Amino acid sequence: MITLTDQAFDPGTLMSDFCRGRTETGAVASFVGLARAEGGAAAVLELDAYPGFTEAQIALHVATAQGRFELQDVRIVHRIGAIVPGEPIVFVATAASHRRAAFEACDFLMDYLKSRAPFWKKETGPDGARWIEPRPQDLSDLARWETP
Amino acid sequence: MAKVLLFGALSDLAGWREKTLEAKSVADLRHLLAAEDAGLGLALDGAGVQVAVDQAIVRHDAALTAASEVAFLPPMSGG
């Protein structure tokens, strides 16, 4: 399930809910991304998304992950709107029979979410506002998954 | 009438997120928007700007129907 929300969320609650009632899941891996203050340079982060389109594009990538790894289930929650430093931005959890698939699929999904997913990110600090592009590191992280 | 949506830096530049315009194609719509706001016209032609019609990415010369929703998407930054 994929959710975009403009409300703060609790990763612990999401994790407990995701793990509940799984008698055939041997492994759940998760990732939580938090908004960084950048030493005071980023007072507020604003994430713009295209509701409907953004979830559909992420769902296509989840389907790719399901084809690539032996996954049982995926949960993604992503903040949109204004986010202050320290707040969770993204939660990804993957469930599989065995740990390797869960770890790798979580990593794979995060590399996509951080570099190619349909979000537009603006950082506002003491020096004004600027739109953020993916870092070169985000793009090289994504390239790790490309087959030669 | 087409519902036109702008996202990210495009919406900041134009000063609006959504408006309704009469256009027969995406190309037609870009001409209208450029005539209204030359700066926005240049930005819409910028590298990496994609167009979605009814939430599907299309070519820049796609036709529009009466109920089309047209979104101009600047390069996506990820979350």
Coordinates of C-alpha atoms in Angstrom, one line a residue:
Chain A
M1 CA 0.0 0.0 0.0
I2 CA 1.2 3.5 -0.9
T3 CA 0.1 6.6 1.1
L4 CA 0.9 10.3 0.6
T5 CA 0.1 12.4 3.6
D6 CA 0.4 16.0 4.7
Q7 CA 0.2 14.9 8.4
A8 CA 3.1 13.8 10.6
F9 CA 3.3 10.0 11.1
D10 CA 4.8 7.6 13.7
P11 CA 7.1 5.1 12.1
G12 CA 6.8 2.8 15.1
T13 CA 3.1 2.5 14.7
L14 CA 3.4 1.8 11.0
M15 CA 6.0 -0.9 11.6
S16 CA 3.9 -2.6 14.3
D17 CA 0.9 -2.6 12.0
F18 CA 2.9 -3.9 9.1
C19 CA 4.4 -6.8 11.2
R20 CA 1.1 -7.9 12.7
G21 CA -0.5 -11.2 11.8
R22 CA 2.3 -12.5 9.6
T23 CA 2.8 -16.2 10.2
E24 CA 4.6 -16.9 6.9
T25 CA 6.9 -13.9 6.8
G26 CA 10.4 -14.5 8.0
A27 CA 11.8 -11.0 7.4
V28 CA 10.6 -7.4 7.5
A29 CA 13.1 -4.7 6.6
S30 CA 12.3 -1.0 6.9
F31 CA 13.8 2.4 6.3
V32 CA 12.8 5.8 7.8
G33 CA 14.0 9.0 6.2
L34 CA 14.1 12.1 8.4
A35 CA 14.2 15.8 7.4
R36 CA 17.7 17.2 8.1
A37 CA 18.3 20.7 9.5
E38 CA 21.5 21.1 7.5
G39 CA 23.1 23.1 10.3
G40 CA 20.2 25.6 10.3
A41 CA 20.3 26.1 6.5
A42 CA 17.0 24.2 6.1
A43 CA 14.2 25.5 8.4
V44 CA 11.4 24.0 6.3
L45 CA 11.2 21.4 3.5
E46 CA 8.3 21.5 1.2
L47 CA 7.4 18.5 -0.9
D48 CA 5.1 19.0 -3.9
A49 CA 3.5 15.9 -5.5
Y50 CA 0.9 15.2 -8.2
P51 CA -1.8 13.2 -6.3
G52 CA -2.9 10.2 -8.2
F53 CA 0.0 10.3 -10.6
T54 CA 2.7 10.2 -7.9
E55 CA 1.2 7.1 -6.2
A56 CA 0.7 5.4 -9.6
Q57 CA 4.3 6.0 -10.6
I58 CA 5.5 4.6 -7.2
A59 CA 3.2 1.6 -7.7
L60 CA 4.9 0.8 -11.0
H61 CA 8.2 0.7 -9.2
V62 CA 6.8 -1.4 -6.5
A63 CA 5.7 -3.9 -9.2
T64 CA 9.2 -3.8 -10.6
A65 CA 10.5 -4.6 -7.1
Q66 CA 8.0 -7.5 -6.7
G67 CA 9.3 -8.9 -10.1
R68 CA 12.9 -8.6 -9.0
F69 CA 12.8 -9.8 -5.4
E70 CA 10.8 -12.5 -3.6
L71 CA 8.5 -10.1 -1.8
Q72 CA 5.3 -10.7 0.0
D73 CA 4.3 -7.2 0.8
V74 CA 5.3 -3.5 0.7
R75 CA 4.2 -0.5 2.7
I76 CA 5.2 3.0 1.7
V77 CA 4.2 6.2 3.4
H78 CA 5.5 9.5 2.1
R79 CA 5.0 13.0 3.5
I80 CA 4.0 15.9 1.2
G81 CA 3.6 19.6 2.1
A82 CA 5.7 21.4 4.8
I83 CA 8.1 19.3 6.9
V84 CA 10.3 20.6 9.7
P85 CA 13.7 19.1 10.6
G86 CA 13.5 15.9 12.6
E87 CA 10.2 14.8 11.2
P88 CA 9.9 11.5 9.3
I89 CA 9.6 12.1 5.5
V90 CA 9.4 8.6 4.2
F91 CA 8.7 5.1 5.6
V92 CA 9.3 2.0 3.5
A93 CA 8.8 -1.6 4.8
T94 CA 9.2 -4.8 2.9
A95 CA 8.1 -8.3 3.9
A96 CA 9.6 -11.5 2.5
S97 CA 10.2 -15.2 3.6
H98 CA 13.9 -14.5 4.0
R99 CA 15.9 -11.4 4.9
R100 CA 18.0 -10.9 1.7
A101 CA 15.0 -10.1 -0.4
A102 CA 13.5 -7.8 2.3
F103 CA 16.8 -5.8 2.7
E104 CA 17.5 -5.5 -1.0
A105 CA 14.0 -4.6 -2.0
C106 CA 13.9 -1.9 0.7
D107 CA 17.2 -0.5 -0.6
F108 CA 16.0 -0.7 -4.2
L109 CA 12.7 1.2 -3.4
M110 CA 14.5 3.9 -1.5
D111 CA 17.0 4.6 -4.3
Y112 CA 14.1 5.1 -6.6
L113 CA 12.1 7.2 -4.1
K114 CA 15.1 9.5 -3.5
S115 CA 16.0 10.2 -7.1
R116 CA 13.2 9.5 -9.6
A117 CA 9.9 9.5 -7.9
P118 CA 7.5 12.4 -8.9
F119 CA 8.2 14.8 -6.0
W120 CA 9.5 18.3 -6.2
K121 CA 11.4 19.5 -3.2
K122 CA 11.9 23.0 -1.9
E123 CA 14.2 23.9 1.0
T124 CA 13.6 27.2 2.8
G125 CA 16.2 28.6 5.2
P126 CA 17.7 32.0 6.3
D127 CA 19.1 32.5 2.7
G128 CA 15.7 32.1 1.1
A129 CA 14.1 29.2 -0.8
R130 CA 15.6 26.9 -3.4
W131 CA 14.4 23.8 -5.4
I132 CA 16.5 20.7 -4.8
E133 CA 17.7 18.4 -7.5
P134 CA 18.8 14.8 -6.8
R135 CA 22.5 14.7 -5.6
P136 CA 25.0 12.9 -7.8
Q137 CA 25.2 10.3 -5.0
D138 CA 21.4 9.7 -5.3
L139 CA 21.8 9.0 -9.1
S140 CA 24.8 6.7 -8.6
D141 CA 22.9 4.8 -5.9
L142 CA 20.1 4.3 -8.4
A143 CA 22.5 3.2 -11.1
R144 CA 23.7 0.3 -8.9
W145 CA 20.4 -1.5 -9.8
E146 CA 20.8 -1.2 -13.6
T147 CA 21.7 -4.4 -15.3
P148 CA 24.5 -4.1 -17.8
Chain B
M1 CA -11.5 23.3 -21.8
A2 CA -8.3 21.8 -20.4
K3 CA -7.4 21.9 -16.7
V4 CA -3.8 23.0 -16.6
L5 CA -1.6 22.0 -13.6
L6 CA 1.9 23.3 -12.8
F7 CA 4.2 21.7 -10.2
G8 CA 7.4 22.6 -8.4
A9 CA 9.5 25.4 -9.7
L10 CA 7.1 26.0 -12.7
S11 CA 4.3 26.8 -10.3
D12 CA 6.5 29.2 -8.3
L13 CA 7.6 30.9 -11.5
A14 CA 4.1 31.3 -12.9
G15 CA 2.5 32.3 -9.5
W16 CA -0.4 29.7 -10.0
R17 CA -0.9 26.0 -9.8
E18 CA -4.1 25.4 -11.7
K19 CA -6.1 27.2 -14.4
T20 CA -8.6 26.3 -17.2
L21 CA -7.8 27.1 -20.8
E22 CA -9.2 26.3 -24.2
A23 CA -6.7 24.4 -26.4
K24 CA -6.8 21.6 -29.0
S25 CA -3.3 20.2 -28.4
V26 CA -0.4 20.4 -25.9
A27 CA 1.5 22.5 -28.5
D28 CA -1.5 24.9 -28.7
L29 CA -1.6 25.2 -24.9
R30 CA 2.2 25.9 -24.7
H31 CA 1.7 28.8 -27.2
L32 CA -1.1 30.2 -25.1
L33 CA 0.8 30.0 -21.9
A34 CA 4.0 31.5 -23.5
A35 CA 1.9 34.4 -24.9
E36 CA 0.5 35.1 -21.4
D37 CA 3.9 34.8 -19.7
A38 CA 7.1 34.7 -21.7
G39 CA 9.2 33.5 -18.7
L40 CA 6.8 30.6 -18.2
G41 CA 7.0 29.8 -21.9
L42 CA 10.8 29.5 -21.7
A43 CA 10.6 27.4 -18.6
L44 CA 8.1 25.0 -20.2
D45 CA 10.6 24.4 -23.0
G46 CA 13.4 23.8 -20.5
A47 CA 15.4 20.5 -20.3
G48 CA 13.6 17.7 -18.6
V49 CA 10.1 19.2 -18.5
Q50 CA 7.6 16.4 -19.1
V51 CA 3.9 16.7 -20.0
A52 CA 1.1 14.4 -18.6
V53 CA -2.4 14.3 -20.1
D54 CA -4.9 12.7 -17.8
Q55 CA -2.0 11.4 -15.6
A56 CA -0.1 9.7 -18.5
I57 CA 3.2 11.1 -19.9
V58 CA 2.7 12.1 -23.5
R59 CA 4.6 13.7 -26.4
H60 CA 4.7 17.4 -26.6
D61 CA 2.4 17.5 -29.6
A62 CA -0.4 15.3 -28.1
A63 CA -4.0 16.2 -28.8
L64 CA -6.4 17.3 -26.1
T65 CA -10.1 16.4 -25.5
A66 CA -12.6 18.5 -23.7
A67 CA -12.0 16.9 -20.4
S68 CA -8.2 16.7 -20.5
E69 CA -6.1 17.5 -17.4
V70 CA -2.7 18.7 -18.6
A71 CA 0.2 18.7 -16.1
F72 CA 3.6 20.2 -16.8
L73 CA 6.2 18.4 -14.7
P74 CA 9.6 19.8 -14.1
P75 CA 12.5 17.3 -13.5
M76 CA 11.5 15.1 -10.6
S77 CA 13.7 15.4 -7.6
G78 CA 12.6 12.4 -5.5
G79 CA 11.5 12.8 -1.9

